[in-house]
CSV table of C-alpha atoms in Angstrom, one decimal:
chain,number,residue,atom,x,y,z
A,22,UNK,CA,0.0,0.0,0.0
A,23,UNK,CA,1.5,3.3,-1.1
A,24,UNK,CA,2.2,6.1,1.4
A,25,UNK,CA,-0.6,8.3,0.2
A,26,UNK,CA,-4.1,9.3,1.0
A,27,UNK,CA,-6.5,6.5,0.4
A,28,UNK,CA,-10.2,5.6,0.9
A,29,UNK,CA,-11.0,2.8,3.3
A,30,UNK,CA,-14.4,1.4,4.6
A,31,UNK,CA,-14.6,1.6,8.4
A,32,UNK,CA,-15.7,-1.0,10.9
A,33,UNK,CA,-16.0,0.7,14.3
A,34,UNK,CA,-15.6,-1.7,17.2
A,35,UNK,CA,-15.0,-1.7,21.0
A,36,UNK,CA,-11.8,-3.5,20.1
A,37,UNK,CA,-8.3,-2.4,19.1
A,38,UNK,CA,-6.7,-4.3,16.2
A,39,UNK,CA,-2.9,-4.3,15.9
A,40,UNK,CA,-0.7,-5.0,12.9
A,41,UNK,CA,0.2,-8.7,12.4
A,42,UNK,CA,-2.5,-9.8,14.9
A,43,UNK,CA,-5.6,-11.9,14.2
A,44,UNK,CA,-9.1,-11.0,15.1
A,45,UNK,CA,-12.4,-12.9,14.8
A,46,UNK,CA,-15.5,-10.9,13.9
A,47,UNK,CA,-19.2,-11.8,13.9
A,48,UNK,CA,-21.0,-9.7,11.2
A,49,UNK,CA,-24.8,-9.5,11.3
A,50,UNK,CA,-25.8,-5.9,10.4
A,51,UNK,CA,-26.8,-5.4,6.8
A,52,UNK,CA,-24.5,-2.4,6.3
A,53,UNK,CA,-21.4,-4.4,7.3
A,54,UNK,CA,-22.5,-7.5,5.3
A,55,UNK,CA,-22.6,-5.2,2.3
A,56,UNK,CA,-19.2,-3.8,3.2
A,57,UNK,CA,-17.6,-7.2,3.6
A,58,UNK,CA,-19.1,-8.5,0.4
A,59,UNK,CA,-17.5,-5.5,-1.5
A,60,UNK,CA,-14.2,-6.1,0.2
A,61,UNK,CA,-14.3,-9.7,-0.8
A,62,UNK,CA,-15.2,-8.9,-4.4
A,63,UNK,CA,-12.4,-6.3,-4.7
A,64,UNK,CA,-9.9,-8.2,-2.6
A,65,UNK,CA,-9.4,-5.1,-0.5
A,66,UNK,CA,-9.1,-4.5,3.3
A,67,UNK,CA,-11.3,-2.6,5.6
A,68,UNK,CA,-10.4,-0.5,8.6
A,69,UNK,CA,-11.0,-1.4,12.2
A,70,UNK,CA,-11.3,1.7,14.4
A,71,UNK,CA,-12.0,1.9,18.1
A,72,UNK,CA,-15.3,3.6,19.0
A,73,UNK,CA,-14.8,6.9,20.8
A,74,UNK,CA,-18.6,7.6,21.2
A,75,UNK,CA,-21.5,5.4,20.3
A,76,UNK,CA,-22.2,1.7,19.9
A,77,UNK,CA,-21.3,-1.1,17.5
A,78,UNK,CA,-24.9,-1.5,16.5
A,79,UNK,CA,-27.3,1.2,15.4
A,80,UNK,CA,-26.4,4.8,14.4
A,81,UNK,CA,-22.8,5.4,13.1
A,82,UNK,CA,-20.3,5.6,15.9
A,83,UNK,CA,-17.6,8.3,16.4
A,84,UNK,CA,-14.2,6.6,15.9
A,85,UNK,CA,-10.8,7.4,17.1
A,86,UNK,CA,-8.5,8.8,14.5
A,87,UNK,CA,-6.0,5.9,14.4
A,88,UNK,CA,-7.0,2.4,13.3
A,89,UNK,CA,-5.6,-0.6,11.5
A,90,UNK,CA,-6.4,-2.2,8.2
A,91,UNK,CA,-7.9,-5.7,8.3
A,92,UNK,CA,-7.2,-8.3,5.7
A,93,UNK,CA,-9.8,-11.0,5.4
A,94,UNK,CA,-8.2,-14.4,5.9
A,95,UNK,CA,-11.3,-16.6,6.1
A,96,UNK,CA,-15.1,-16.4,6.2
A,97,UNK,CA,-18.0,-18.6,7.1
A,98,UNK,CA,-21.4,-17.5,5.8
A,99,UNK,CA,-24.6,-18.7,7.4
A,100,UNK,CA,-28.1,-19.2,5.8
A,101,UNK,CA,-29.5,-16.1,7.5
A,102,UNK,CA,-26.7,-14.0,6.0
A,103,UNK,CA,-24.5,-13.7,9.1
A,104,UNK,CA,-20.8,-14.1,8.7
A,105,UNK,CA,-17.9,-15.1,10.8
A,106,UNK,CA,-14.6,-13.6,9.8
A,107,UNK,CA,-11.0,-14.2,10.6
A,108,UNK,CA,-8.9,-11.1,9.8
A,109,UNK,CA,-5.4,-10.1,10.3
A,110,UNK,CA,-4.2,-6.5,11.0
A,111,UNK,CA,-1.8,-5.1,8.4
A,112,UNK,CA,-1.1,-1.4,8.5
A,113,UNK,CA,-2.0,1.4,10.9
A,114,UNK,CA,-3.6,4.5,9.5
A,115,UNK,CA,-4.7,7.9,10.6
A,116,UNK,CA,-8.1,9.2,9.5
A,117,UNK,CA,-8.1,12.6,7.9
A,118,UNK,CA,-11.8,12.6,7.5
A,119,UNK,CA,-14.7,10.2,7.3
A,120,UNK,CA,-18.4,10.3,6.2
A,121,UNK,CA,-21.3,8.0,5.6
A,122,UNK,CA,-21.8,9.5,2.1
A,123,UNK,CA,-24.1,7.4,-0.2
A,124,UNK,CA,-23.0,4.1,1.4
A,125,UNK,CA,-24.6,2.5,4.5
A,126,UNK,CA,-21.3,2.4,6.3
A,127,UNK,CA,-18.6,4.9,7.1
A,128,UNK,CA,-15.8,5.5,4.6
A,129,UNK,CA,-12.6,7.4,5.6
A,130,UNK,CA,-9.8,9.2,3.9
A,131,UNK,CA,-6.6,8.1,5.6
A,132,UNK,CA,-2.9,8.1,5.5
A,133,UNK,CA,-0.5,5.4,6.7
A,134,UNK,CA,1.0,5.7,10.2
A,135,UNK,CA,4.4,4.1,10.8
A,136,UNK,CA,6.9,4.1,13.7
A,137,UNK,CA,9.8,6.4,13.4
A,138,UNK,CA,13.3,4.8,13.0
A,139,UNK,CA,14.7,3.6,16.3
A,140,UNK,CA,18.1,3.5,17.9
A,141,UNK,CA,19.2,-0.2,17.9
A,142,UNK,CA,21.4,0.3,20.9
A,143,UNK,CA,18.6,1.7,22.9
A,144,UNK,CA,15.9,-0.8,21.7
A,145,UNK,CA,17.9,-4.0,22.2
A,146,UNK,CA,17.8,-4.2,26.0
A,147,UNK,CA,14.2,-3.0,26.1
A,148,UNK,CA,13.2,-5.7,23.7
A,149,UNK,CA,14.9,-8.4,25.7
A,150,UNK,CA,13.2,-7.2,28.9
A,151,UNK,CA,9.8,-7.1,27.2
A,152,UNK,CA,10.2,-10.6,25.8
A,153,UNK,CA,11.2,-12.1,29.2
A,154,UNK,CA,8.3,-10.4,31.0
A,155,UNK,CA,5.8,-11.3,28.3
A,156,UNK,CA,6.7,-15.0,28.4
A,157,UNK,CA,6.4,-15.0,32.2
A,158,UNK,CA,3.1,-13.2,31.9
A,159,UNK,CA,1.8,-15.8,29.5
A,160,UNK,CA,2.9,-18.5,31.8
A,161,UNK,CA,1.0,-16.9,34.7
A,162,UNK,CA,-2.1,-16.6,32.7
A,163,UNK,CA,-1.9,-20.2,31.6
A,164,UNK,CA,-1.3,-21.4,35.2
A,165,UNK,CA,-4.3,-19.4,36.4
A,166,UNK,CA,-6.4,-21.2,33.7
A,167,UNK,CA,-5.1,-24.6,34.8
A,168,UNK,CA,-3.1,-25.0,31.6
A,169,UNK,CA,0.5,-25.5,30.6
A,170,UNK,CA,1.9,-22.8,28.3
A,171,UNK,CA,3.2,-24.4,25.0
A,172,UNK,CA,6.6,-23.3,23.6
A,173,UNK,CA,6.3,-19.6,22.6
A,174,UNK,CA,8.1,-18.2,19.5
A,175,UNK,CA,8.1,-14.5,19.9
A,176,UNK,CA,8.8,-12.1,17.0
A,177,UNK,CA,12.4,-10.9,16.9
A,178,UNK,CA,11.4,-7.5,15.4
A,179,UNK,CA,10.9,-4.9,18.1
A,180,UNK,CA,7.9,-3.3,16.4
A,181,UNK,CA,6.1,-6.6,15.8
A,182,UNK,CA,6.9,-7.8,19.3
A,183,UNK,CA,5.4,-4.6,20.8
A,184,UNK,CA,2.2,-5.1,18.8
A,185,UNK,CA,2.0,-8.7,19.9
A,186,UNK,CA,2.3,-7.8,23.5
A,187,UNK,CA,-0.1,-4.9,23.2
A,188,UNK,CA,-2.7,-7.2,21.6
A,189,UNK,CA,-2.5,-9.8,24.4
A,190,UNK,CA,-2.3,-7.5,27.4
A,191,UNK,CA,-5.4,-7.4,29.5
A,192,UNK,CA,-5.9,-3.7,29.3
A,193,UNK,CA,-8.9,-1.5,28.6
A,194,UNK,CA,-9.4,-0.7,24.9
A,195,UNK,CA,-8.6,3.0,25.4
A,196,UNK,CA,-5.3,2.0,27.0
A,197,UNK,CA,-4.5,-0.2,24.0
A,198,UNK,CA,-5.4,2.7,21.7
A,199,UNK,CA,-2.6,4.7,23.3
A,200,UNK,CA,-0.2,1.9,22.3
A,201,UNK,CA,-1.6,1.8,18.8
A,202,UNK,CA,-1.2,5.5,18.3
A,203,UNK,CA,2.4,5.7,19.6
A,204,UNK,CA,5.0,6.0,16.8
A,205,UNK,CA,8.0,5.7,19.1
A,206,UNK,CA,8.8,2.0,19.4
A,207,UNK,CA,10.9,2.3,22.5
A,208,UNK,CA,8.2,4.4,24.2
A,209,UNK,CA,5.6,1.8,23.4
A,210,UNK,CA,7.8,-1.0,24.8
A,211,UNK,CA,8.5,1.0,27.9
A,212,UNK,CA,4.7,1.4,28.5
A,213,UNK,CA,4.2,-2.3,28.0
A,214,UNK,CA,7.0,-3.2,30.5
A,215,UNK,CA,5.4,-1.0,33.1
A,216,UNK,CA,1.9,-2.5,32.5
A,217,UNK,CA,3.2,-6.0,32.5
A,218,UNK,CA,4.9,-5.5,35.8
A,219,UNK,CA,1.7,-4.1,37.3
A,220,UNK,CA,-0.4,-6.9,36.0
A,221,UNK,CA,2.0,-9.6,37.1
A,222,UNK,CA,2.0,-8.1,40.6
A,223,UNK,CA,-1.8,-8.3,40.6
A,224,UNK,CA,-1.7,-11.9,39.5
A,225,UNK,CA,0.9,-12.8,42.1
A,226,UNK,CA,-1.2,-11.2,44.8
A,227,UNK,CA,-4.3,-13.2,43.6
A,228,UNK,CA,-2.3,-16.4,43.7
A,229,UNK,CA,-1.1,-15.7,47.3
A,230,UNK,CA,-4.7,-14.9,48.3
A,231,UNK,CA,-6.0,-18.2,46.8
A,232,UNK,CA,-3.2,-20.1,48.5
A,233,UNK,CA,-4.0,-18.5,51.9
A,234,UNK,CA,-7.7,-19.4,51.5
A,235,UNK,CA,-6.8,-22.9,50.5
A,236,UNK,CA,-4.5,-23.5,53.5
A,237,UNK,CA,-6.8,-21.9,56.1
A,238,UNK,CA,-9.9,-23.8,55.0
A,239,UNK,CA,-13.0,-21.8,55.7
A,240,UNK,CA,-11.4,-18.5,56.4
A,241,UNK,CA,-14.0,-15.7,56.1
A,242,UNK,CA,-12.9,-12.6,54.3
A,243,UNK,CA,-16.2,-10.9,55.1
A,244,UNK,CA,-19.5,-11.8,56.8
A,245,UNK,CA,-22.8,-10.1,57.0
A,246,UNK,CA,-23.6,-7.7,59.8
A,247,UNK,CA,-26.0,-8.9,62.5
A,248,UNK,CA,-28.6,-6.1,62.4
A,249,UNK,CA,-29.7,-7.0,66.0
A,250,UNK,CA,-26.1,-6.6,67.4
A,251,UNK,CA,-26.0,-3.8,70.0
A,252,UNK,CA,-22.7,-2.4,68.6
A,253,UNK,CA,-24.3,-2.1,65.2
A,254,UNK,CA,-27.4,-0.5,66.6
A,255,UNK,CA,-25.3,2.1,68.4
A,256,UNK,CA,-23.3,2.8,65.3
A,257,UNK,CA,-26.5,3.2,63.2
A,258,UNK,CA,-28.1,5.5,65.7
A,259,UNK,CA,-25.0,7.7,66.0
A,260,UNK,CA,-24.3,7.8,62.3
A,261,UNK,CA,-27.8,9.1,61.6
A,262,UNK,CA,-27.5,12.0,64.0
């Protein structure tokens, strides 16, 4: 795709799609079935954009300015017209403008968004740290689900690794949008390292709590108040005065 302004049909979602990452979609609205059919006929991508205001269903939503093109990899069509899609993120783009025009879905004018060149000497240690934390994070998630993490082959490219981590991190969509919009690879990786450390601490605390509950049997973390208790009655009377 040339680095120029191009038109792209838009699919606003409450999900952030990153380059090189897969996404499954359930398409049931008429306007998006029309859009997907046109993309399939033309062999062209569509753009996934996070919703800033509005909903996925109903009136057109207001999207964030930065999204990711989605290439259709596979599609299953049902008798009622619904579709299940598997797509892969390809390129980030920045919306210049968008409108509904004469189509039932939004179409945007966009330009490609790419990371700035990075300093290899600065990025190498950050990439190593991110990779180590990310594998440990995946192991913790697998353990919490009662599974064993299979061997993981992480991307060697810092940009692709950062998108992979961003896609998997259990963060709010708007926090992921921050990562999608960053064009400084090192800064994105630094954000992810901080977030990984924070989430791993939470997972470790939850594991400790579960272990304590298991070892202490019927330990009560909380119990309902006895409304007839004299101390409670005194507190209630005093608090209402």
